[in-house]
């Protein structure tokens, strides 16, 4: 009984504006019919009730059933997606509980990266490339444990700094997932500013903004029918490419990477870099691919200390829409993660063949 009561109160609180509007419209309809009743009035009320019922159905669907992520975090449904699918462990990572005690003969692999490693847009953690890799290796009889350290919104320097907090886990191999926007600072960077500014700039004016702020259905419709959402992706890509044209930023970025790889070499920690390309297709895609190739050459120049996996050559065999998490999320989907896991599996066998 308390459970039913709590759920009823939750529904009433969540739907309070619609319940008030429906009650008000019901009273108004009664008053209209009380003083004037004809075919036109009945038809008008029937249309209004149909529209109200349709909107209520749409609101219920997008508030409680719809289950798609949003790569920019603009849509209200993105909050629900995270509530349903994201659970953090004892190290505040989206993974199982981390155990500091290493089992005898266990080969530990760390996965370091941003929202791609985190699994943005991936409902089940078992469908991420890190988890698929662990499943495949264990199925082949290897005593392997893969630890996913990925955090959404982090840049290269933050990832490097955070990795030092996990040395007590005694990793035997590091998989470094790299994406081109990792060059931009996660805190106060141009990309972060674009998302914040565009979100506020593209919102409509009152009274429509009032409705969108309170309705999951209206919010989804607004961004679904607007081209402004897509424009933000293009703006973000332009900001990332701009960073690679700044010699000071590029120099600092590469220096941070080189220093980290040198430190890994001193600690006898093998590193496998797996590079993800931009999936969202814009007029800037060709320029982004050129920058990708430059960074690929930079990483391969350090081939004595790292192995590099080029996913662009694999992903370009598929239409971008088949690899994206959704209409509003350009993160790699389950197929893209499976392709990445396969490429990693083939590369990592050389490191664990003697286990």
Short mmCIF file of C-alpha atoms in Angstrom, two decimals:
data_model
loop_
_atom_site.label_atom_id
_atom_site.label_comp_id
_atom_site.label_asym_id
_atom_site.label_seq_id
_atom_site.Cartn_x
_atom_site.Cartn_y
_atom_site.Cartn_z
CA UNK A 1 0.00 0.00 0.00
CA UNK A 2 2.75 2.56 0.83
CA UNK A 3 4.40 1.74 -2.54
CA UNK A 4 1.16 2.44 -4.43
CA UNK A 5 0.69 5.66 -2.47
CA UNK A 6 4.26 6.81 -3.14
CA UNK A 7 3.95 6.11 -6.86
CA UNK A 8 0.60 7.90 -6.99
CA UNK A 9 2.08 10.94 -5.26
CA UNK A 10 5.07 10.86 -7.63
CA UNK A 11 2.75 10.77 -10.65
CA UNK A 12 0.60 13.61 -9.29
CA UNK A 13 3.67 15.75 -8.60
CA UNK A 14 5.22 14.94 -11.99
CA UNK A 15 1.99 15.63 -13.88
CA UNK A 16 0.62 18.46 -11.72
CA UNK A 17 0.55 21.06 -14.49
CA UNK A 18 -1.31 18.75 -16.85
CA UNK A 19 -3.77 17.67 -14.17
CA UNK A 20 -4.51 21.30 -13.32
CA UNK A 21 -4.90 22.18 -17.01
CA UNK A 22 -7.19 19.19 -17.61
CA UNK A 23 -9.34 20.03 -14.57
CA UNK A 24 -9.58 23.67 -15.64
CA UNK A 25 -10.54 22.71 -19.18
CA UNK A 26 -13.10 20.22 -17.86
CA UNK A 27 -14.74 22.90 -15.71
CA UNK A 28 -14.67 25.38 -18.59
CA UNK A 29 -16.25 22.84 -20.93
CA UNK A 30 -19.02 22.14 -18.42
CA UNK A 31 -19.76 25.85 -18.07
CA UNK A 32 -19.84 26.34 -21.85
CA UNK A 33 -22.19 23.42 -22.35
CA UNK A 34 -24.35 24.63 -19.49
CA UNK A 35 -25.09 27.94 -21.19
CA UNK A 36 -24.72 27.09 -24.87
CA UNK A 37 -24.84 23.79 -26.65
CA UNK A 38 -24.82 23.24 -30.43
CA UNK A 39 -23.02 21.06 -32.98
CA UNK A 40 -20.19 23.54 -33.49
CA UNK A 41 -19.48 23.78 -29.74
CA UNK A 42 -19.57 19.99 -29.38
CA UNK A 43 -17.22 19.57 -32.36
CA UNK A 44 -14.84 22.21 -31.01
CA UNK A 45 -14.75 20.60 -27.56
CA UNK A 46 -14.20 17.17 -29.11
CA UNK A 47 -11.22 18.49 -31.08
CA UNK A 48 -9.78 20.17 -27.99
CA UNK A 49 -10.18 17.02 -25.91
CA UNK A 50 -8.53 14.95 -28.66
CA UNK A 51 -5.58 17.34 -28.82
CA UNK A 52 -5.27 17.37 -25.05
CA UNK A 53 -5.41 13.57 -24.89
CA UNK A 54 -2.82 13.27 -27.69
CA UNK A 55 -0.47 15.65 -25.93
CA UNK A 56 -0.95 13.80 -22.64
CA UNK A 57 -0.13 10.52 -24.39
CA UNK A 58 2.98 12.02 -25.97
CA UNK A 59 4.06 13.48 -22.64
CA UNK A 60 3.59 10.13 -20.89
CA UNK A 61 5.60 8.35 -23.58
CA UNK A 62 8.56 10.74 -23.59
CA UNK A 63 8.55 11.18 -19.82
CA UNK A 64 8.39 7.50 -18.85
CA UNK A 65 9.00 5.23 -21.88
CA UNK A 66 11.23 6.91 -24.49
CA UNK A 67 14.79 5.78 -23.94
CA UNK A 68 17.34 7.53 -26.15
CA UNK A 69 20.40 9.48 -25.07
CA UNK A 70 21.35 13.00 -26.10
CA UNK A 71 24.98 13.65 -26.93
CA UNK A 72 24.85 17.36 -26.06
CA UNK A 73 22.67 17.10 -22.98
CA UNK A 74 20.11 19.54 -24.42
CA UNK A 75 17.06 17.27 -24.23
CA UNK A 76 15.21 16.58 -21.00
CA UNK A 77 14.94 12.87 -21.90
CA UNK A 78 18.72 12.64 -21.46
CA UNK A 79 18.26 12.99 -17.69
CA UNK A 80 15.96 9.97 -17.65
CA UNK A 81 18.40 7.95 -19.78
CA UNK A 82 21.20 8.52 -17.28
CA UNK A 83 18.96 7.68 -14.34
CA UNK A 84 18.05 4.36 -15.96
CA UNK A 85 21.40 3.21 -17.31
CA UNK A 86 24.27 4.81 -15.41
CA UNK A 87 25.46 3.32 -12.11
CA UNK A 88 28.78 4.27 -10.52
CA UNK A 89 31.09 2.02 -8.53
CA UNK A 90 33.30 2.57 -5.48
CA UNK A 91 35.71 4.69 -7.56
CA UNK A 92 32.88 6.68 -9.12
CA UNK A 93 33.36 4.98 -12.47
CA UNK A 94 30.69 3.35 -14.62
CA UNK A 95 31.91 -0.17 -14.01
CA UNK A 96 31.80 -3.03 -11.52
CA UNK A 97 33.39 -2.52 -8.10
CA UNK A 98 37.18 -2.17 -8.37
CA UNK A 99 39.23 -4.59 -6.28
CA UNK A 100 42.68 -3.46 -5.17
CA UNK A 101 43.70 -7.06 -4.41
CA UNK A 102 45.09 -8.63 -7.55
CA UNK A 103 44.43 -12.32 -8.07
CA UNK A 104 47.40 -14.61 -8.79
CA UNK A 105 48.21 -14.67 -12.51
CA UNK A 106 45.68 -11.97 -13.33
CA UNK A 107 46.50 -9.61 -16.21
CA UNK A 108 44.92 -6.22 -15.57
CA UNK A 109 44.01 -3.84 -18.38
CA UNK A 110 43.02 -0.23 -17.81
CA UNK A 111 40.88 1.69 -20.30
CA UNK A 112 41.42 5.44 -20.15
CA UNK A 113 39.30 7.88 -22.14
CA UNK A 114 36.34 10.22 -22.34
CA UNK A 115 32.61 9.73 -22.94
CA UNK A 116 33.30 7.07 -25.57
CA UNK A 117 35.01 4.81 -23.03
CA UNK A 118 32.37 5.78 -20.48
CA UNK A 119 29.77 4.39 -22.87
CA UNK A 120 27.67 7.46 -23.62
CA UNK A 121 24.67 6.26 -25.61
CA UNK A 122 25.30 2.62 -24.64
CA UNK A 123 22.53 1.29 -22.39
CA UNK A 124 24.28 -1.89 -21.20
CA UNK A 125 27.88 -1.62 -20.00
CA UNK A 126 28.46 -5.10 -21.37
CA UNK A 127 28.15 -3.63 -24.88
CA UNK A 128 31.07 -1.21 -24.48
CA UNK A 129 34.34 -2.08 -26.21
CA UNK A 130 36.10 -2.54 -22.85
CA UNK A 131 33.57 -5.08 -21.60
CA UNK A 132 33.33 -6.85 -24.96
CA UNK A 133 37.12 -7.20 -24.97
CA UNK A 134 37.15 -8.71 -21.48
CA UNK A 135 34.36 -11.14 -22.39
CA UNK A 136 36.18 -12.27 -25.53
CA UNK A 137 39.54 -12.72 -23.79
CA UNK A 138 38.05 -14.64 -20.87
CA UNK A 139 36.11 -16.86 -23.25
CA UNK A 140 39.44 -17.75 -24.85
CA UNK A 141 40.80 -18.79 -21.47
CA UNK A 142 42.85 -15.72 -20.54
CA UNK A 143 42.95 -14.60 -16.91
CA UNK A 144 42.19 -10.98 -17.72
CA UNK A 145 40.36 -8.16 -15.94
CA UNK A 146 39.53 -4.94 -17.79
CA UNK A 147 38.91 -1.80 -15.72
CA UNK A 148 37.04 1.04 -17.41
CA UNK A 149 38.24 4.43 -16.12
CA UNK A 150 36.43 6.51 -18.75
CA UNK A 151 34.81 9.79 -17.66
CA UNK A 152 32.52 11.88 -19.86
CA UNK A 153 33.71 15.38 -20.73
CA UNK A 154 37.36 14.89 -19.80
CA UNK A 155 40.27 16.17 -21.87
CA UNK A 156 43.69 14.58 -22.32
CA UNK A 157 45.35 16.40 -19.41
CA UNK A 158 42.56 15.48 -16.99
CA UNK A 159 42.67 11.83 -18.10
CA UNK A 160 46.44 11.70 -17.51
CA UNK A 161 46.11 13.31 -14.10
CA UNK A 162 43.26 10.98 -13.07
CA UNK A 163 45.16 7.87 -14.13
CA UNK A 164 47.74 8.48 -11.40
CA UNK A 165 44.95 7.95 -8.85
CA UNK A 166 44.59 4.32 -9.94
CA UNK A 167 48.18 3.09 -9.76
CA UNK A 168 47.35 1.01 -6.70
CA UNK A 169 45.33 -1.25 -9.01
CA UNK A 170 48.61 -2.39 -10.60
CA UNK A 171 47.72 -2.46 -14.29
CA UNK A 172 49.71 -4.54 -16.78
CA UNK A 173 48.47 -2.74 -19.91
CA UNK A 174 46.80 0.57 -20.70
CA UNK A 175 44.29 1.12 -23.49
CA UNK A 176 44.08 4.84 -24.22
CA UNK A 177 40.94 5.81 -26.13
CA UNK A 178 41.64 9.04 -28.00
CA UNK A 179 39.17 11.43 -29.64
CA UNK A 180 40.01 14.69 -31.39
CA UNK A 181 38.07 16.92 -28.99
CA UNK A 182 40.35 15.76 -26.15
CA UNK A 183 42.67 18.63 -27.08
CA UNK A 184 40.18 21.22 -25.81
CA UNK A 185 40.14 21.90 -22.05
CA UNK A 186 37.13 20.25 -20.43
CA UNK A 187 36.75 23.09 -17.92
CA UNK A 188 36.22 26.51 -19.45
CA UNK A 189 37.21 25.35 -22.92
CA UNK A 190 35.60 26.63 -26.11
CA UNK A 191 33.61 23.44 -26.57
CA UNK A 192 32.04 23.71 -23.11
CA UNK A 193 31.19 27.35 -23.77
CA UNK A 194 29.56 26.52 -27.11
CA UNK A 195 27.26 23.94 -25.53
CA UNK A 196 26.24 26.32 -22.74
CA UNK A 197 25.79 29.35 -25.00
CA UNK A 198 23.93 27.50 -27.77
CA UNK A 199 21.59 25.81 -25.32
CA UNK A 200 20.53 29.19 -23.93
CA UNK A 201 20.65 31.03 -27.27
CA UNK A 202 18.54 28.53 -29.19
CA UNK A 203 15.78 28.19 -26.60
CA UNK A 204 12.55 29.93 -27.70
CA UNK A 205 11.06 32.94 -25.94
CA UNK A 206 8.10 32.83 -23.55
CA UNK A 207 5.48 31.45 -23.47
CA UNK A 208 6.88 28.58 -25.55
CA UNK A 209 9.98 28.38 -23.36
CA UNK A 210 7.74 27.89 -20.31
CA UNK A 211 6.11 24.87 -21.94
CA UNK A 212 9.41 23.37 -23.15
CA UNK A 213 10.95 23.76 -19.72
CA UNK A 214 8.13 21.68 -18.19
CA UNK A 215 7.26 19.22 -20.93
CA UNK A 216 9.38 16.30 -22.15
CA UNK A 217 7.20 15.96 -25.25
CA UNK A 218 7.35 19.64 -26.23
CA UNK A 219 11.10 19.72 -25.52
CA UNK A 220 11.69 16.70 -27.79
CA UNK A 221 9.49 18.14 -30.56
CA UNK A 222 11.26 21.50 -30.45
CA UNK A 223 14.78 20.06 -30.82
CA UNK A 224 13.63 17.35 -33.26
CA UNK A 225 12.16 19.89 -35.66
CA UNK A 226 14.95 22.43 -35.23
CA UNK A 227 18.18 22.62 -37.23
CA UNK A 228 19.87 24.41 -34.34
CA UNK A 229 20.81 21.16 -32.64
CA UNK A 230 22.77 20.00 -35.69
CA UNK A 231 24.39 23.42 -35.93
CA UNK A 232 25.84 22.94 -32.45
CA UNK A 233 27.63 19.77 -33.55
CA UNK A 234 29.18 21.69 -36.43
CA UNK A 235 30.19 24.53 -34.09
CA UNK A 236 31.86 22.05 -31.72
CA UNK A 237 33.80 20.40 -34.54
CA UNK A 238 34.92 23.82 -35.80
CA UNK A 239 36.19 24.68 -32.30
CA UNK A 240 38.14 21.42 -32.10
CA UNK A 241 39.73 21.96 -35.51
CA UNK A 242 40.56 25.54 -34.54
CA UNK A 243 42.50 24.23 -31.52
CA UNK A 244 44.67 22.10 -33.81
CA UNK A 245 45.57 25.23 -35.79
CA UNK A 246 46.92 26.94 -32.67
CA UNK A 247 50.61 26.03 -32.41
CA UNK A 248 50.72 26.81 -28.67
CA UNK A 249 47.77 24.54 -27.88
CA UNK A 250 49.06 21.74 -30.12
CA UNK A 251 52.53 21.95 -28.63
CA UNK A 252 51.19 21.73 -25.09
CA UNK A 253 48.87 18.87 -26.06
CA UNK A 254 51.59 16.81 -27.68
CA UNK A 255 54.03 17.55 -24.87
CA UNK A 256 51.53 16.24 -22.30
CA UNK A 257 51.04 13.07 -24.35
CA UNK A 258 54.77 12.53 -24.88
CA UNK A 259 55.54 13.04 -21.20
CA UNK A 260 52.85 10.55 -20.19
CA UNK A 261 54.05 7.93 -22.67
CA UNK A 262 57.64 8.40 -21.49
CA UNK A 263 56.51 7.88 -17.90
CA UNK A 264 54.60 4.75 -18.90
CA UNK A 265 57.74 3.41 -20.57
CA UNK A 266 59.74 4.00 -17.37
CA UNK A 267 57.12 2.06 -15.42
CA UNK A 268 57.12 -0.78 -18.00
CA UNK A 269 53.45 -0.17 -18.77
CA UNK A 270 52.59 -1.01 -22.40
CA UNK A 271 50.15 1.42 -24.02
CA UNK A 272 47.69 0.74 -26.83
CA UNK A 273 46.12 3.89 -28.30
CA UNK A 274 42.78 3.41 -30.04
CA UNK A 275 41.68 6.44 -32.08
CA UNK A 276 38.00 7.15 -32.73
CA UNK A 277 37.07 9.44 -35.65
CA UNK A 278 34.19 11.91 -35.81
CA UNK A 279 31.05 10.08 -36.88
CA UNK A 280 28.74 13.04 -37.37
CA UNK A 281 28.98 14.07 -41.01
CA UNK A 282 29.35 17.81 -41.69
CA UNK A 283 31.14 19.93 -44.32
CA UNK A 284 34.07 19.90 -41.88
CA UNK A 285 34.40 16.10 -41.83
CA UNK A 286 37.17 16.05 -44.43
CA UNK A 287 39.18 18.60 -42.44
CA UNK A 288 38.60 16.57 -39.27
CA UNK A 289 39.89 13.43 -41.00
CA UNK A 290 43.06 15.32 -41.97
CA UNK A 291 43.69 16.30 -38.34
CA UNK A 292 42.95 12.73 -37.30
CA UNK A 293 45.66 11.53 -39.70
CA UNK A 294 48.13 14.02 -38.22
CA UNK A 295 47.52 12.75 -34.70
CA UNK A 296 47.70 9.16 -35.91
CA UNK A 297 51.17 9.86 -37.34
CA UNK A 298 52.16 11.54 -34.08
CA UNK A 299 51.19 8.48 -32.04
CA UNK A 300 52.74 6.00 -34.47
CA UNK A 301 56.03 7.94 -34.32
CA UNK A 302 56.25 6.62 -30.75
CA UNK A 303 55.69 3.04 -31.91
CA UNK A 304 58.52 1.76 -29.73
CA UNK A 305 56.40 2.50 -26.70
CA UNK A 306 52.83 2.39 -28.03
CA UNK A 307 50.68 0.45 -30.44
CA UNK A 308 48.08 2.50 -32.34
CA UNK A 309 44.72 1.36 -33.71
CA UNK A 310 43.16 3.35 -36.55
CA UNK A 311 39.37 3.01 -36.36
CA UNK A 312 38.72 5.56 -39.10
CA UNK A 313 39.67 3.09 -41.81
CA UNK A 314 37.24 0.57 -40.28
CA UNK A 315 34.36 2.93 -39.54
CA UNK A 316 34.39 4.52 -43.00
CA UNK A 317 33.25 1.17 -44.41
CA UNK A 318 29.85 1.83 -42.80
CA UNK A 319 27.32 4.65 -43.17
CA UNK A 320 27.70 7.03 -40.23
CA UNK A 321 24.06 6.50 -39.25
CA UNK A 322 24.76 2.80 -38.63
CA UNK A 323 27.49 3.64 -36.11
CA UNK A 324 25.86 6.50 -34.16
CA UNK A 325 24.01 5.98 -30.88
CA UNK A 326 20.97 7.90 -32.08
CA UNK A 327 19.42 10.88 -33.86
CA UNK A 328 20.52 13.16 -31.03
CA UNK A 329 23.70 11.33 -30.08
CA UNK A 330 26.74 11.00 -32.34
CA UNK A 331 28.62 8.81 -29.85
CA UNK A 332 29.56 5.35 -31.17
CA UNK A 333 26.77 2.79 -30.81
CA UNK A 334 26.96 -0.92 -29.99
CA UNK A 335 28.13 -1.86 -33.50
CA UNK A 336 30.95 0.69 -33.36
CA UNK A 337 32.01 -0.57 -29.94
CA UNK A 338 31.98 -4.16 -31.22
CA UNK A 339 34.24 -3.17 -34.13
CA UNK A 340 36.59 -1.41 -31.71
CA UNK A 341 36.65 -4.45 -29.41
CA UNK A 342 37.55 -6.72 -32.32
CA UNK A 343 40.42 -4.44 -33.38
CA UNK A 344 41.68 -4.32 -29.78
CA UNK A 345 41.45 -8.07 -29.41
CA UNK A 346 43.67 -8.65 -32.43
CA UNK A 347 46.21 -6.10 -31.21
CA UNK A 348 46.32 -7.19 -27.56
CA UNK A 349 46.84 -10.89 -28.20
CA UNK A 350 50.55 -10.20 -28.65
CA UNK A 351 50.75 -8.84 -25.09
CA UNK A 352 48.97 -11.73 -23.38
CA UNK A 353 49.89 -14.73 -25.52
CA UNK A 354 52.24 -16.02 -22.82
CA UNK A 355 49.62 -16.01 -20.05
#
